[in-house]
Amino acid sequence: MEQLESMPLRAAFSVTMKALERLSRTGSPTERVAIQRAMATLRTSLPRAEQEPPEHDPPTALEQLHLAAGIVEPPSGEAAALRAWGADLVERRKAAGLSRTVLAERAGLSESTLRNVETGRRAPTRTTVMHLQSVPELRIDPTPIGDHIADRRRVHQDFSPNCWLTPEYDALKLHNEMTMLLNGRGGHLEQTYLYLDPSSAAAWYSIAEQEDYTVSRMLMPLDNVAECITERAGSVGLDVIGLGCGDGKDEVRLAQCLLERRRNRNLRLYLLDISQPLLCSAYRHAAEALADRSTVSIYAIQGNFHNLGRYTSLLHSPERSHRRRVVCLFGNTFANLQNEILFVRNSLMGFAPGDFLMLSIGETMAPADKPDEILAQDRLLAGRTSETMSTGRSMQSRMFCDLLRRYIHGFKSTELTSVLDFAACPVPGSYAADIRATVKMTSGESKHFSIAYIKRYDQRLLDETMLREGWQAVAHWRMVKDYHPRRLLLYQRIR
Ligand SMILES: C[S@@+](CC[C@H](N)C(=O)[O-])C[C@H]1O[C@@H](n2cnc3c(N)ncnc32)[C@H](O)[C@@H]1O
């Protein structure tokens, strides 16, 4: 390959074609067809390759062929910078009187890695640079190299693909389903639909920006959670997976806490949400907040957490068994599910023993078998807090009312009430405030919707339920703000 690179274009072309011709006589029929297609592409590309004007340093013959055939990207500023850095390294090596073989051995690198870095074909990783810095004669100044790598990272952050659309994700279909549901006779509007359109997403985003919400978030002792995960997981790479991440702020803070504590800083942050506007803001926040963390990769996933079992790249697999996953459902996401047990059983099926699950939940204010006490003590149901839907004044109730107004044809007015409900509570000891909307229509008719379940849990009974589903309680933390206690629960999969 080295020789081929220094050849004139036509000579390189004919050597390559001969080699391909030889290959095309062996191999499977599919391989032969692929090789013949490559030969045809190269043949038609040769005239263009010969006309290609030199850019930066004149490309080698092989590069010209590849360029013309569309096999590699044209050299960018970054490629030129890498070549310059590589050439500088070659000069330093020669000035130190070292051959490539000797330097590779002294730096503890493979000769091919060193060759790739010297020729600018590959960017040096942080580890490669550290290895090279261990050879004092090279007198490699860490600053420009550090800058160079930081620059490369910024380019990567800005331009590399950063969002996956799950195969079944279809925003128009979701929009149509919601419109049909709201224009039917009534029913339950699952949380999947509540934050979908930009107006609902913006309303939710502003709620999460309020001091009240921010203080509740900051009460979560995520540094203690990180310590606990670190102790239990040992020194393995971690995949933090935020399900229904919203603005992603809790997941990012957890990632930061983990990075502070762990020796192995290899961390992937997967942000999954059904709402495109919220996911976008979550990704941007994560990219900014973790920009200086070279060991973190961030992925935004536009998808439905009810279909998590289909998203195999997030799940445990034999190739990723050396990593641990930390699945997070922050806010009321878990408590808003229609059937949490079936969610844990079915949607979290793809996680393996050793993986973690982090839930944030509201605590029961009275035992589930004492409805009178619940009604007296839980202000969400008794109608005395800003959380209350019945006043129609809280930001969340406004968000729900505006959503109904936007989508229901013939909408005149709506009234929200919260009703104590047990029918939607499969976890023993839990109860729900079922937020119901009565919509008055211009026609004089009324429709009834259930637009959210906000459930409260008895932590001990929830832990028992989770254990039956294969998730063992590892630790929990209690946070009290105003009148209502919440808990952060950490589970680890045992079977
Ligand atoms: C109650 S908000 C909580 C947001 C965030 N975790 C927090 O703590 O502020 C619920 C989030 O789950 C998302 N969500 C709802 N249903 C979903 C689904 N089926 N799949 C993925 N995300 C969903 C919503 O878009 C929203 O961002």
XYZ file of C-alpha atoms and ligand atoms in Angstrom:
522
model
C 0.000 0.000 0.000
C 2.908 2.342 0.844
C 4.348 1.772 -2.624
C 0.984 2.245 -4.277
C 0.590 5.609 -2.571
C 3.696 7.056 -4.168
C 2.878 5.782 -7.720
C 1.562 7.961 -10.520
C -2.208 7.705 -10.882
C -2.364 5.491 -14.018
C 0.161 3.009 -12.617
C -1.750 2.790 -9.324
C -4.939 2.255 -11.292
C -3.579 -0.636 -13.277
C -2.026 -2.353 -10.201
C -5.356 -2.025 -8.368
C -7.370 -3.344 -11.325
C -5.070 -6.346 -11.703
C -5.414 -7.203 -8.041
C -9.202 -6.871 -8.208
C -9.337 -8.986 -11.358
C -7.446 -11.763 -9.583
C -9.842 -11.561 -6.653
C -12.886 -11.585 -8.915
C -11.988 -15.076 -10.096
C -12.336 -16.534 -6.585
C -14.851 -16.118 -3.776
C -18.599 -16.507 -3.637
C -20.840 -15.258 -6.485
C -21.926 -12.297 -4.257
C -18.306 -11.329 -3.595
C -17.453 -11.584 -7.297
C -20.357 -9.324 -8.250
C -19.287 -6.783 -5.584
C -15.696 -6.779 -6.888
C -16.836 -6.401 -10.496
C -19.025 -3.467 -9.440
C -16.036 -1.836 -7.706
C -13.912 -2.332 -10.857
C -16.598 -0.713 -13.004
C -16.775 2.258 -10.612
C -12.999 2.696 -10.684
C -12.917 2.452 -14.480
C -15.477 5.231 -14.936
C -13.816 7.305 -12.207
C -10.319 7.384 -13.707
C -10.877 10.310 -16.117
C -12.393 12.448 -13.329
C -9.593 11.470 -10.960
C -7.038 12.716 -13.458
C -8.808 16.072 -13.708
C -9.292 16.571 -9.930
C -7.417 19.787 -8.934
C -4.976 19.371 -6.055
C -6.375 20.621 -2.739
C -4.064 21.448 0.189
C -1.252 18.945 -0.349
C -1.652 17.197 -3.694
C -3.476 13.923 -2.996
C -1.624 10.688 -3.578
C -2.588 8.578 -6.558
C -4.560 6.212 -4.400
C -6.401 9.099 -2.727
C -7.277 10.520 -6.145
C -8.762 7.209 -7.206
C -10.703 6.878 -3.987
C -11.880 10.463 -4.185
C -13.125 10.155 -7.709
C -14.895 6.908 -6.894
C -16.514 8.524 -3.883
C -14.853 6.006 -1.563
C -13.522 8.564 0.942
C -14.444 12.123 1.851
C -12.354 14.887 0.278
C -9.602 16.068 2.589
C -11.018 18.616 4.983
C -9.185 21.143 7.128
C -9.119 18.449 9.755
C -7.407 15.948 7.442
C -4.799 18.565 6.563
C -4.249 19.293 10.265
C -3.799 15.595 10.976
C -1.266 15.265 8.159
C 0.656 18.271 9.484
C 0.636 16.830 12.992
C 1.813 13.460 11.649
C 4.601 15.086 9.616
C 5.775 16.962 12.719
C 5.876 13.680 14.616
C 7.991 12.082 11.860
C 10.453 14.993 12.103
C 10.675 14.669 15.873
C 11.220 10.920 15.601
C 13.960 11.335 13.017
C 15.610 14.145 15.009
C 15.666 11.773 17.980
C 17.362 9.158 15.796
C 14.555 6.635 16.191
C 13.169 4.302 13.554
C 9.424 3.772 13.436
C 9.863 0.244 14.786
C 11.948 1.418 17.731
C 9.605 4.279 18.593
C 6.561 1.993 18.416
C 8.263 -0.397 20.791
C 9.377 2.320 23.233
C 5.958 4.019 23.236
C 4.105 0.728 23.600
C 2.158 1.246 20.379
C 1.701 -1.055 17.427
C 3.728 -0.103 14.365
C 0.559 0.214 12.299
C -0.980 2.679 14.795
C 2.187 4.777 14.628
C 2.228 4.642 10.822
C -1.437 5.698 10.655
C -0.824 8.651 12.969
C 2.377 9.706 11.169
C 0.709 9.671 7.781
C -2.339 11.531 9.115
C -4.582 8.655 8.137
C -5.923 8.311 11.664
C -6.277 10.931 14.383
C -4.272 10.067 17.487
C -6.458 9.101 20.413
C -5.737 10.598 23.811
C -4.129 7.315 24.849
C -1.865 7.253 21.786
C -0.713 10.801 22.540
C -0.028 9.860 26.148
C 2.062 6.902 24.988
C 4.052 9.159 22.660
C 4.588 11.678 25.444
C 6.222 8.921 27.472
C 9.218 9.052 25.072
C 11.055 12.174 26.308
C 13.326 12.630 23.231
C 10.276 13.480 21.132
C 9.690 16.536 23.366
C 6.007 16.517 22.512
C 4.378 19.607 23.931
C 1.041 18.492 25.343
C -0.710 21.829 24.797
C -1.005 21.931 21.012
C -1.819 18.218 20.963
C -4.485 18.722 23.604
C -5.912 21.591 21.577
C -5.824 19.552 18.466
C -7.771 16.733 20.080
C -10.249 19.129 21.634
C -10.833 20.616 18.192
C -11.334 17.210 16.695
C -13.863 16.441 19.420
C -15.810 19.604 18.747
C -16.008 18.680 15.079
C -17.196 15.216 16.080
C -19.831 16.651 18.416
C -21.072 19.096 15.862
C -21.222 16.995 12.744
C -21.366 13.326 13.568
C -24.850 11.738 13.598
C -26.319 12.229 17.039
C -29.921 11.071 16.774
C -31.533 7.728 16.011
C -35.053 7.425 14.697
C -36.392 4.112 15.917
C -37.828 2.025 13.072
C -41.472 2.480 13.980
C -41.312 6.150 15.063
C -43.882 8.069 13.046
C -44.673 11.573 14.308
C -47.615 12.088 11.924
C -49.207 8.801 12.951
C -48.897 9.761 16.632
C -50.430 13.151 15.886
C -53.348 11.550 14.013
C -53.961 9.016 16.778
C -54.123 11.771 19.378
C -56.428 13.907 17.224
C -58.764 10.948 16.661
C -58.798 10.057 20.352
C -59.598 13.604 21.434
C -62.324 13.904 18.835
C -63.942 10.622 19.840
C -66.341 10.158 22.728
C -63.672 10.293 25.449
C -61.251 7.915 27.180
C -57.740 7.835 28.606
C -55.014 9.944 27.023
C -51.807 8.051 27.679
C -48.708 10.103 28.650
C -47.142 9.293 25.276
C -49.347 12.034 23.776
C -49.066 14.724 26.433
C -45.763 16.292 25.352
C -45.772 15.546 21.634
C -46.502 18.843 19.935
C -44.154 21.833 20.280
C -46.688 23.823 22.339
C -47.140 21.067 24.936
C -43.387 20.451 24.959
C -42.709 24.170 25.476
C -45.254 24.277 28.313
C -43.604 21.273 29.979
C -40.159 22.805 29.474
C -41.278 25.995 31.273
C -42.719 23.957 34.151
C -39.373 22.204 34.513
C -37.625 25.616 34.519
C -39.665 26.844 37.507
C -37.809 27.193 40.779
C -40.143 24.700 42.409
C -39.261 21.973 39.942
C -35.558 22.809 39.944
C -35.399 22.648 43.742
C -37.134 19.235 43.742
C -34.589 18.032 41.228
C -31.630 19.298 43.177
C -32.901 17.490 46.287
C -32.210 14.193 44.549
C -28.854 13.019 45.969
C -27.475 11.864 42.632
C -23.900 11.915 43.933
C -24.893 9.257 46.494
C -26.597 7.300 43.727
C -23.413 7.502 41.646
C -21.339 6.304 44.582
C -23.646 3.353 45.116
C -23.587 2.382 41.427
C -19.806 2.741 41.343
C -19.367 0.458 44.340
C -21.633 -2.200 42.887
C -20.674 -2.006 39.210
C -16.902 -1.936 39.691
C -14.717 -0.702 36.895
C -16.873 -1.353 33.835
C -18.163 0.990 31.141
C -21.648 2.347 31.835
C -24.624 3.028 29.577
C -26.968 5.567 31.217
C -30.366 5.274 29.511
C -32.912 8.021 30.210
C -36.436 6.817 29.382
C -38.806 9.757 28.870
C -35.857 12.038 29.543
C -37.759 15.302 28.907
C -35.130 18.054 29.066
C -32.529 15.458 30.118
C -31.205 17.477 33.054
C -31.377 14.683 35.633
C -29.711 12.162 33.358
C -26.911 14.623 32.584
C -26.372 15.370 36.286
C -26.253 11.650 37.044
C -23.689 11.192 34.242
C -21.587 14.025 35.697
C -21.736 12.511 39.193
C -20.710 9.120 37.820
C -17.794 10.622 35.914
C -16.531 12.366 39.074
C -16.440 9.139 41.002
C -15.355 6.476 38.603
C -11.923 5.409 37.458
C -13.388 4.003 34.246
C -14.901 7.114 32.704
C -16.196 5.355 29.621
C -19.841 6.342 29.607
C -22.568 6.373 26.990
C -25.574 8.547 27.576
C -28.708 7.475 25.708
C -31.562 9.991 25.873
C -34.858 8.498 24.726
C -38.076 10.460 24.370
C -41.174 10.411 22.185
C -41.346 14.205 22.063
C -39.086 15.596 19.347
C -38.890 19.135 20.809
C -37.994 17.861 24.298
C -35.477 15.359 22.968
C -33.817 18.105 20.975
C -33.416 20.288 24.039
C -32.159 17.304 26.062
C -29.503 16.503 23.467
C -28.343 20.099 23.268
C -28.103 20.371 27.041
C -26.148 17.103 27.284
C -23.759 18.056 24.465
C -23.013 21.406 26.119
C -22.762 20.130 29.683
C -20.519 17.194 28.762
C -18.523 18.881 25.991
C -15.253 18.608 27.902
C -15.693 14.903 28.642
C -13.859 13.064 25.915
C -14.874 9.653 27.262
C -18.619 10.284 26.966
C -20.752 9.559 23.908
C -24.242 11.025 23.751
C -27.096 9.642 21.670
C -30.600 11.035 21.288
C -33.220 8.409 20.469
C -36.597 9.337 19.082
C -38.704 6.413 20.197
C -41.394 4.933 22.368
C -40.311 3.386 25.653
C -43.182 0.905 25.429
C -41.251 -0.605 22.499
C -37.900 -0.645 24.268
C -37.560 -4.399 23.732
C -37.147 -3.720 20.002
C -34.265 -1.276 20.409
C -31.606 -3.934 20.649
C -28.624 -1.586 20.603
C -29.686 -0.281 24.022
C -30.180 -3.687 25.579
C -27.863 -6.271 27.022
C -26.125 -8.472 24.479
C -23.173 -10.877 24.700
C -20.908 -8.303 22.974
C -21.843 -5.668 25.535
C -21.903 -7.947 28.573
C -18.788 -6.202 29.952
C -20.841 -2.988 30.351
C -23.594 -2.170 32.834
C -26.748 -0.301 31.947
C -28.365 2.263 34.264
C -31.972 2.747 33.166
C -33.581 5.909 34.561
C -37.192 7.055 34.796
C -37.078 10.456 36.466
C -39.948 12.828 37.263
C -43.364 11.203 37.350
C -42.704 9.085 34.259
C -42.949 5.753 36.114
C -45.927 6.935 38.203
C -47.790 8.027 35.052
C -47.639 4.587 33.416
C -50.920 2.746 32.954
C -49.502 -0.536 34.232
C -46.071 -0.269 35.797
C -45.721 -4.003 36.504
C -46.308 -4.933 32.888
C -43.945 -2.150 31.828
C -41.171 -3.539 34.024
C -41.912 -7.094 32.939
C -42.186 -6.477 29.210
C -40.394 -3.277 28.276
C -37.389 -3.863 30.552
C -37.029 -7.488 29.505
C -33.797 -6.847 27.571
C -31.704 -5.933 30.603
C -29.486 -8.433 32.356
C -28.446 -9.358 35.880
C -26.216 -6.589 37.193
C -27.995 -3.811 35.263
C -29.512 -0.956 37.301
C -32.901 0.754 37.331
C -33.466 4.164 38.881
C -36.974 5.371 39.667
C -38.235 8.562 41.197
C -41.652 8.241 42.806
C -44.107 10.059 45.093
C -44.840 8.430 48.441
C -48.311 7.529 49.681
C -49.687 10.038 52.184
C -51.861 7.406 53.896
C -52.349 3.633 53.556
C -54.147 2.583 50.392
C -56.880 0.862 52.395
C -57.779 4.154 54.129
C -59.303 6.281 51.360
C -60.719 8.839 53.777
C -57.260 9.478 55.187
C -55.811 9.734 51.695
C -58.424 12.284 50.703
C -57.771 14.252 53.854
C -53.988 14.191 53.653
C -52.988 14.090 50.008
C -53.379 17.639 48.775
C -53.242 16.497 45.156
C -56.634 14.959 45.825
C -57.873 17.309 48.506
C -57.374 20.335 46.263
C -55.029 22.525 48.261
C -51.671 22.720 46.459
C -50.155 24.148 43.345
C -50.079 20.538 42.131
C -53.879 20.553 42.243
C -55.646 20.231 38.952
C -59.111 21.212 40.120
C -58.278 24.903 40.502
C -57.361 25.143 36.829
C -54.640 27.578 37.834
C -51.498 25.485 38.005
C -49.170 25.489 35.032
C -49.659 21.788 34.476
C -53.432 22.068 34.441
C -53.096 24.956 31.989
C -50.884 22.780 29.810
C -53.537 20.025 29.768
C -56.415 22.469 29.092
C -54.505 24.130 26.232
C -53.808 20.742 24.673
C -57.525 19.864 24.723
C -58.428 23.289 23.298
C -55.946 22.925 20.416
C -57.095 19.486 19.309
C -60.808 19.144 20.034
C -63.032 20.527 17.265
C -65.990 22.400 18.764
C -64.223 22.884 22.139
C -65.948 25.426 24.386
C -64.472 25.009 27.881
C -63.015 22.409 30.194
C -62.848 21.661 33.866
C -60.257 19.430 35.549
C -60.773 17.397 38.692
C -58.604 14.829 40.430
C -60.266 11.634 41.602
C -58.874 8.966 43.902
C -58.505 5.785 41.860
C -57.354 2.232 42.534
C -58.401 0.535 39.284
C -55.221 1.680 37.530
C -52.943 0.651 40.413
C -51.469 -2.852 40.021
C -48.746 -2.269 42.626
C -50.053 -3.241 46.076
C -50.301 -0.299 48.466
C -50.392 2.328 45.734
C -53.164 4.724 44.742
C -53.623 7.229 41.933
C -54.948 10.701 41.472
C -56.756 10.280 38.183
C -56.824 13.693 36.502
C -60.087 13.952 34.641
C -61.246 16.570 32.170
C -64.865 17.346 31.400
C -64.952 19.131 28.055
C -68.012 21.220 27.181
C -68.598 21.448 23.446
C -70.158 24.315 21.490
C -72.852 21.794 20.513
C -73.921 21.566 24.168
C -72.526 18.019 24.541
C -69.888 17.042 27.125
C -66.985 14.603 26.817
C -64.935 13.004 29.555
C -61.242 12.238 29.428
C -58.760 10.835 31.879
C -55.574 12.709 31.060
C -53.044 11.531 33.644
C -52.586 9.099 36.488
C -50.359 10.453 39.191
C -49.614 7.484 41.414
C -48.228 7.303 44.925
C -46.360 4.260 46.265
C -45.613 2.479 49.490
C -41.889 1.941 48.989
C -41.727 -1.399 50.845
C -44.579 -2.880 48.816
C -43.160 -1.523 45.564
C -39.784 -3.125 46.417
C -41.534 -6.474 46.973
C -43.306 -6.165 43.632
C -40.067 -5.283 41.867
C -38.322 -8.262 43.450
C -40.997 -10.571 42.061
C -40.172 -9.078 38.643
C -36.454 -9.779 39.086
C -35.251 -6.362 40.302
C -33.769 -6.195 43.791
C -33.896 -2.976 45.825
C -30.351 -1.755 46.410
C -30.829 1.643 48.040
C -33.357 4.414 48.406
C -33.254 8.069 49.337
C -36.106 10.173 50.733
C -36.560 13.781 49.693
C -39.091 16.018 51.413
C -40.191 19.303 49.946
C -43.251 21.201 51.131
C -45.667 18.612 52.366
C -45.057 15.735 50.003
C -42.210 13.204 50.314
C -40.659 11.612 47.261
C -38.185 8.781 46.950
C -35.388 7.887 44.650
C -35.176 4.114 44.313
C -32.236 2.135 42.964
C -32.760 -1.461 41.845
C -30.416 -4.009 40.358
C -31.494 -6.878 38.177
C -30.920 -10.274 39.715
C -32.577 -12.587 37.188
C -43.422 13.529 33.219
S -42.341 13.959 31.911
C -40.804 13.751 32.790
C -39.638 14.327 32.059
C -38.304 14.212 32.794
N -37.938 12.818 32.991
C -38.337 14.948 34.104
O -38.114 14.323 35.132
O -38.545 16.155 34.102
C -42.482 12.485 30.925
C -41.547 12.426 29.726
O -41.720 11.146 29.128
C -41.872 11.289 27.726
N -42.711 10.179 27.267
C -44.010 9.972 27.533
N -44.426 8.838 26.961
C -43.363 8.318 26.313
C -43.168 7.153 25.534
N -44.154 6.293 25.311
N -41.940 6.919 25.029
C -40.922 7.788 25.247
N -41.060 8.916 25.963
C -42.269 9.181 26.504
C -42.516 12.627 27.543
O -42.310 13.146 26.254
C -41.841 13.438 28.643
O -40.648 13.998 28.201
